[in-house]
CSV table of C-alpha atoms in Angstrom, one decimal:
chain,number,residue,atom,x,y,z
A,1,UNK,CA,-42.2,-22.4,18.8
A,2,UNK,CA,-42.2,-23.0,15.1
A,3,UNK,CA,-41.5,-26.6,14.0
A,4,UNK,CA,-37.8,-26.3,13.8
A,5,UNK,CA,-35.2,-28.6,15.3
A,6,UNK,CA,-31.4,-28.7,15.3
A,7,UNK,CA,-29.1,-31.7,15.8
A,8,UNK,CA,-26.9,-32.2,17.6
A,9,UNK,CA,-27.7,-29.8,20.4
A,10,UNK,CA,-24.1,-30.0,21.8
A,11,UNK,CA,-20.9,-31.3,20.2
A,12,UNK,CA,-17.3,-31.3,21.2
A,13,UNK,CA,-14.8,-32.1,18.5
A,14,UNK,CA,-11.1,-31.8,17.7
A,15,UNK,CA,-9.4,-29.5,15.3
A,16,UNK,CA,-9.2,-30.8,11.8
A,17,UNK,CA,-12.3,-33.1,12.0
A,18,UNK,CA,-15.3,-32.6,9.8
A,19,UNK,CA,-18.6,-31.6,11.5
A,20,UNK,CA,-22.1,-31.5,10.1
A,21,UNK,CA,-25.0,-29.7,11.8
A,22,UNK,CA,-28.5,-30.4,10.8
A,23,UNK,CA,-31.6,-28.1,10.7
A,24,UNK,CA,-35.0,-29.7,10.2
A,25,UNK,CA,-38.3,-27.8,9.8
A,26,UNK,CA,-41.9,-28.9,9.5
A,27,UNK,CA,-43.3,-25.6,8.4
A,28,UNK,CA,-42.6,-25.9,4.7
A,29,UNK,CA,-40.9,-22.4,4.7
A,30,UNK,CA,-38.9,-21.6,1.6
A,31,UNK,CA,-36.0,-19.7,3.3
A,32,UNK,CA,-33.5,-21.2,5.7
A,33,UNK,CA,-30.5,-19.6,7.4
A,34,UNK,CA,-27.5,-20.5,9.4
A,35,UNK,CA,-26.1,-18.0,11.9
A,36,UNK,CA,-23.3,-18.1,14.4
A,37,UNK,CA,-23.5,-16.3,17.7
A,38,UNK,CA,-20.4,-15.1,19.5
A,39,UNK,CA,-20.1,-12.6,22.4
A,40,UNK,CA,-19.9,-9.0,21.1
A,41,UNK,CA,-20.8,-10.0,17.6
A,42,UNK,CA,-24.5,-10.6,17.7
A,43,UNK,CA,-25.8,-13.0,15.1
A,44,UNK,CA,-23.8,-13.3,11.9
A,45,UNK,CA,-25.1,-15.0,8.8
A,46,UNK,CA,-23.0,-17.9,7.5
A,47,UNK,CA,-25.1,-19.2,4.6
A,48,UNK,CA,-28.7,-19.1,3.6
A,49,UNK,CA,-31.0,-21.0,1.2
A,50,UNK,CA,-33.9,-19.6,-0.8
A,51,UNK,CA,-35.1,-23.0,-2.1
A,52,UNK,CA,-34.1,-26.6,-2.7
A,53,UNK,CA,-30.5,-26.6,-4.0
A,54,UNK,CA,-30.4,-22.8,-4.0
A,55,UNK,CA,-27.9,-21.3,-1.5
A,56,UNK,CA,-25.8,-18.2,-1.1
A,57,UNK,CA,-23.1,-17.0,1.1
A,58,UNK,CA,-23.5,-14.7,4.2
A,59,UNK,CA,-21.0,-12.4,5.8
A,60,UNK,CA,-18.9,-15.2,7.5
A,61,UNK,CA,-19.0,-18.1,5.1
A,62,UNK,CA,-15.3,-19.0,4.9
A,63,UNK,CA,-14.7,-22.6,6.2
A,64,UNK,CA,-18.3,-23.5,5.9
A,65,UNK,CA,-20.4,-25.2,3.3
A,66,UNK,CA,-24.2,-26.0,3.1
A,67,UNK,CA,-26.6,-28.2,1.3
A,68,UNK,CA,-30.3,-28.3,0.9
A,69,UNK,CA,-31.6,-31.4,-1.0
A,70,UNK,CA,-35.1,-31.2,0.6
A,71,UNK,CA,-37.3,-28.3,1.7
A,72,UNK,CA,-37.2,-29.5,5.3
A,73,UNK,CA,-33.5,-30.0,5.8
A,74,UNK,CA,-30.6,-27.6,5.7
A,75,UNK,CA,-27.1,-28.9,6.5
A,76,UNK,CA,-24.1,-26.9,7.6
A,77,UNK,CA,-20.7,-28.6,7.2
A,78,UNK,CA,-17.4,-27.5,8.7
A,79,UNK,CA,-15.0,-29.4,6.4
A,80,UNK,CA,-12.0,-29.1,8.8
A,81,UNK,CA,-13.0,-27.6,12.2
A,82,UNK,CA,-10.9,-24.9,13.8
A,83,UNK,CA,-10.9,-23.5,17.3
A,84,UNK,CA,-12.2,-20.2,15.8
A,85,UNK,CA,-15.4,-22.0,14.9
A,86,UNK,CA,-16.3,-22.7,18.5
A,87,UNK,CA,-19.6,-21.0,18.8
A,88,UNK,CA,-23.4,-21.3,19.2
A,89,UNK,CA,-25.0,-22.0,15.8
A,90,UNK,CA,-28.6,-21.1,15.1
A,91,UNK,CA,-30.7,-22.2,12.2
A,92,UNK,CA,-33.7,-20.0,11.2
A,93,UNK,CA,-36.6,-20.3,8.8
A,94,UNK,CA,-38.7,-17.7,7.1
A,95,UNK,CA,-41.7,-17.9,4.8
A,96,UNK,CA,-41.0,-14.7,2.8
A,97,UNK,CA,-37.3,-14.1,3.3
A,98,UNK,CA,-35.4,-11.1,4.5
A,99,UNK,CA,-38.4,-8.9,5.1
A,100,UNK,CA,-40.4,-11.4,7.2
A,101,UNK,CA,-40.2,-12.9,10.6
A,102,UNK,CA,-37.4,-15.4,11.1
A,103,UNK,CA,-38.1,-18.3,13.5
A,104,UNK,CA,-35.0,-19.7,15.2
A,105,UNK,CA,-34.1,-23.2,16.2
A,106,UNK,CA,-32.9,-24.0,19.7
A,107,UNK,CA,-29.2,-23.7,18.7
A,108,UNK,CA,-26.2,-26.0,18.7
A,109,UNK,CA,-23.3,-25.4,21.0
A,110,UNK,CA,-20.1,-26.5,19.2
A,111,UNK,CA,-16.7,-26.7,20.9
A,112,UNK,CA,-13.6,-27.3,18.8
A,113,UNK,CA,-10.6,-28.3,20.9
B,1,UNK,CA,-23.0,-2.9,2.1
B,2,UNK,CA,-25.4,-3.0,4.9
B,3,UNK,CA,-24.1,-2.3,8.4
B,4,UNK,CA,-25.8,-1.6,11.7
B,5,UNK,CA,-24.3,-0.3,15.0
B,6,UNK,CA,-26.3,-0.9,18.2
B,7,UNK,CA,-25.9,1.1,21.5
B,8,UNK,CA,-25.5,0.7,24.3
B,9,UNK,CA,-24.0,-2.8,24.7
B,10,UNK,CA,-25.3,-3.0,28.3
B,11,UNK,CA,-28.2,-1.2,30.0
B,12,UNK,CA,-29.3,-1.4,33.6
B,13,UNK,CA,-32.5,0.2,34.8
B,14,UNK,CA,-34.8,0.1,37.8
B,15,UNK,CA,-38.1,-1.7,37.6
B,16,UNK,CA,-40.7,0.7,36.3
B,17,UNK,CA,-38.2,2.9,34.4
B,18,UNK,CA,-38.0,3.2,30.6
B,19,UNK,CA,-35.3,1.7,28.5
B,20,UNK,CA,-34.1,2.9,25.1
B,21,UNK,CA,-31.8,1.1,22.6
B,22,UNK,CA,-30.7,2.7,19.5
B,23,UNK,CA,-29.4,1.4,16.2
B,24,UNK,CA,-27.8,3.3,13.3
B,25,UNK,CA,-27.3,2.1,9.8
B,26,UNK,CA,-25.6,3.2,6.6
B,27,UNK,CA,-27.5,1.7,3.6
B,28,UNK,CA,-30.4,3.9,2.6
B,29,UNK,CA,-31.9,0.9,0.7
B,30,UNK,CA,-32.8,-0.8,4.1
B,31,UNK,CA,-36.5,-1.0,4.5
B,32,UNK,CA,-37.4,-3.6,7.2
B,33,UNK,CA,-36.3,-3.2,10.8
B,34,UNK,CA,-37.1,-5.9,13.3
B,35,UNK,CA,-36.2,-6.3,16.9
B,36,UNK,CA,-35.4,-9.7,18.5
B,37,UNK,CA,-35.3,-10.6,22.2
B,38,UNK,CA,-33.1,-13.4,23.5
B,39,UNK,CA,-33.6,-14.7,27.0
B,40,UNK,CA,-30.7,-16.4,28.7
B,41,UNK,CA,-30.1,-19.8,27.1
B,42,UNK,CA,-33.0,-19.4,24.7
B,43,UNK,CA,-33.4,-18.7,21.0
B,44,UNK,CA,-34.0,-15.2,19.6
B,45,UNK,CA,-37.6,-14.3,19.1
B,46,UNK,CA,-39.2,-11.4,17.2
B,47,UNK,CA,-40.9,-8.8,19.5
B,48,UNK,CA,-41.7,-6.0,17.1
B,49,UNK,CA,-40.8,-4.8,13.6
B,50,UNK,CA,-41.3,-1.7,11.5
B,51,UNK,CA,-41.2,-1.0,7.8
B,52,UNK,CA,-39.8,2.1,6.1
B,53,UNK,CA,-43.1,3.6,5.3
B,54,UNK,CA,-44.0,3.9,9.0
B,55,UNK,CA,-42.4,6.2,11.5
B,56,UNK,CA,-43.5,4.6,14.7
B,57,UNK,CA,-45.2,1.4,15.9
B,58,UNK,CA,-46.4,0.4,19.3
B,59,UNK,CA,-47.3,-2.9,21.0
B,60,UNK,CA,-48.4,-2.5,24.6
B,61,UNK,CA,-45.2,-1.5,26.5
B,62,UNK,CA,-42.8,-1.7,23.6
B,63,UNK,CA,-42.5,0.7,20.7
B,64,UNK,CA,-40.1,1.2,17.8
B,65,UNK,CA,-39.4,4.5,16.1
B,66,UNK,CA,-37.7,5.0,12.7
B,67,UNK,CA,-35.9,8.0,11.3
B,68,UNK,CA,-35.0,7.3,7.8
B,69,UNK,CA,-33.4,10.6,7.1
B,70,UNK,CA,-31.0,10.2,10.0
B,71,UNK,CA,-30.7,6.5,9.4
B,72,UNK,CA,-31.5,5.3,12.9
B,73,UNK,CA,-34.2,3.4,14.7
B,74,UNK,CA,-34.9,2.8,18.4
B,75,UNK,CA,-36.6,0.4,20.7
B,76,UNK,CA,-38.5,1.8,23.6
B,77,UNK,CA,-39.6,-0.2,26.6
B,78,UNK,CA,-41.8,1.5,29.2
B,79,UNK,CA,-42.6,0.4,32.7
B,80,UNK,CA,-39.9,-2.2,32.6
B,81,UNK,CA,-40.3,-5.5,34.5
B,82,UNK,CA,-37.8,-8.1,35.6
B,83,UNK,CA,-39.0,-10.4,32.8
B,84,UNK,CA,-37.8,-7.8,30.3
B,85,UNK,CA,-34.2,-8.7,31.3
B,86,UNK,CA,-32.7,-10.2,28.2
B,87,UNK,CA,-30.4,-9.5,25.2
B,88,UNK,CA,-32.1,-7.4,22.5
B,89,UNK,CA,-30.9,-7.3,18.9
B,90,UNK,CA,-31.9,-4.9,16.2
B,91,UNK,CA,-31.7,-6.0,12.6
B,92,UNK,CA,-32.3,-4.6,9.1
B,93,UNK,CA,-33.0,-5.9,5.7
B,94,UNK,CA,-32.7,-4.3,2.3
B,95,UNK,CA,-32.3,-5.3,-1.3
B,96,UNK,CA,-30.1,-8.3,-0.5
B,97,UNK,CA,-33.0,-10.1,1.3
B,98,UNK,CA,-30.8,-11.0,4.2
B,99,UNK,CA,-31.1,-9.8,7.8
B,100,UNK,CA,-28.1,-8.0,9.3
B,101,UNK,CA,-28.1,-8.0,13.1
B,102,UNK,CA,-26.7,-5.5,15.5
B,103,UNK,CA,-24.2,-6.5,18.2
B,104,UNK,CA,-26.9,-6.8,20.9
B,105,UNK,CA,-27.8,-5.0,24.1
B,106,UNK,CA,-27.9,-6.8,27.4
B,107,UNK,CA,-30.8,-5.2,29.4
B,108,UNK,CA,-30.9,-5.8,33.2
B,109,UNK,CA,-34.0,-4.7,35.0
B,110,UNK,CA,-33.4,-4.4,38.8
B,111,UNK,CA,-36.4,-5.2,41.1
């Protein structure tokens, strides 16, 4: 597996609380992505980054924000978690962007009660 | 915008049979078409990809075909084995530089 880790791996939180998920890579890849995976919906892009401090929205960005202050770290924040954000979150990295292989992290299972 | 429909959602085959999964898309600007495999509890991993200037690509028991005119591409797995059981996702990328994934196909290979 590519050098990509996610923390935490599991989290249970309550509605209305802020949550931050971290993605860390050691591959020095330029592109980083956050997806959520839900049954019947496949993998849906939340936000992505094409460089330090350069981010853009994906198809399901409402309720989420991201930050990338260093090449190796990409943070996903749920400002006020809702039950609809219960999901498995995957981070991915890519050297050349959308037309190149994406390497996925191990995933974070988030439950919002 | 880009959109991709994947069928079937579930597929059950006997060991040794072939499996075919098809994806259709709407944006003619799409030019990169990867397939990912996700085993239970694991992360998705790329198994094969194809670009728009190629009609077919093979890698041992798996192959992908692309029909740009009809806007569909398919994954073919021959001589299926129990370890092929997994969820398979098609995806595509176009001018936006982002990957759009299909809804996934759960393949079960019965011994």
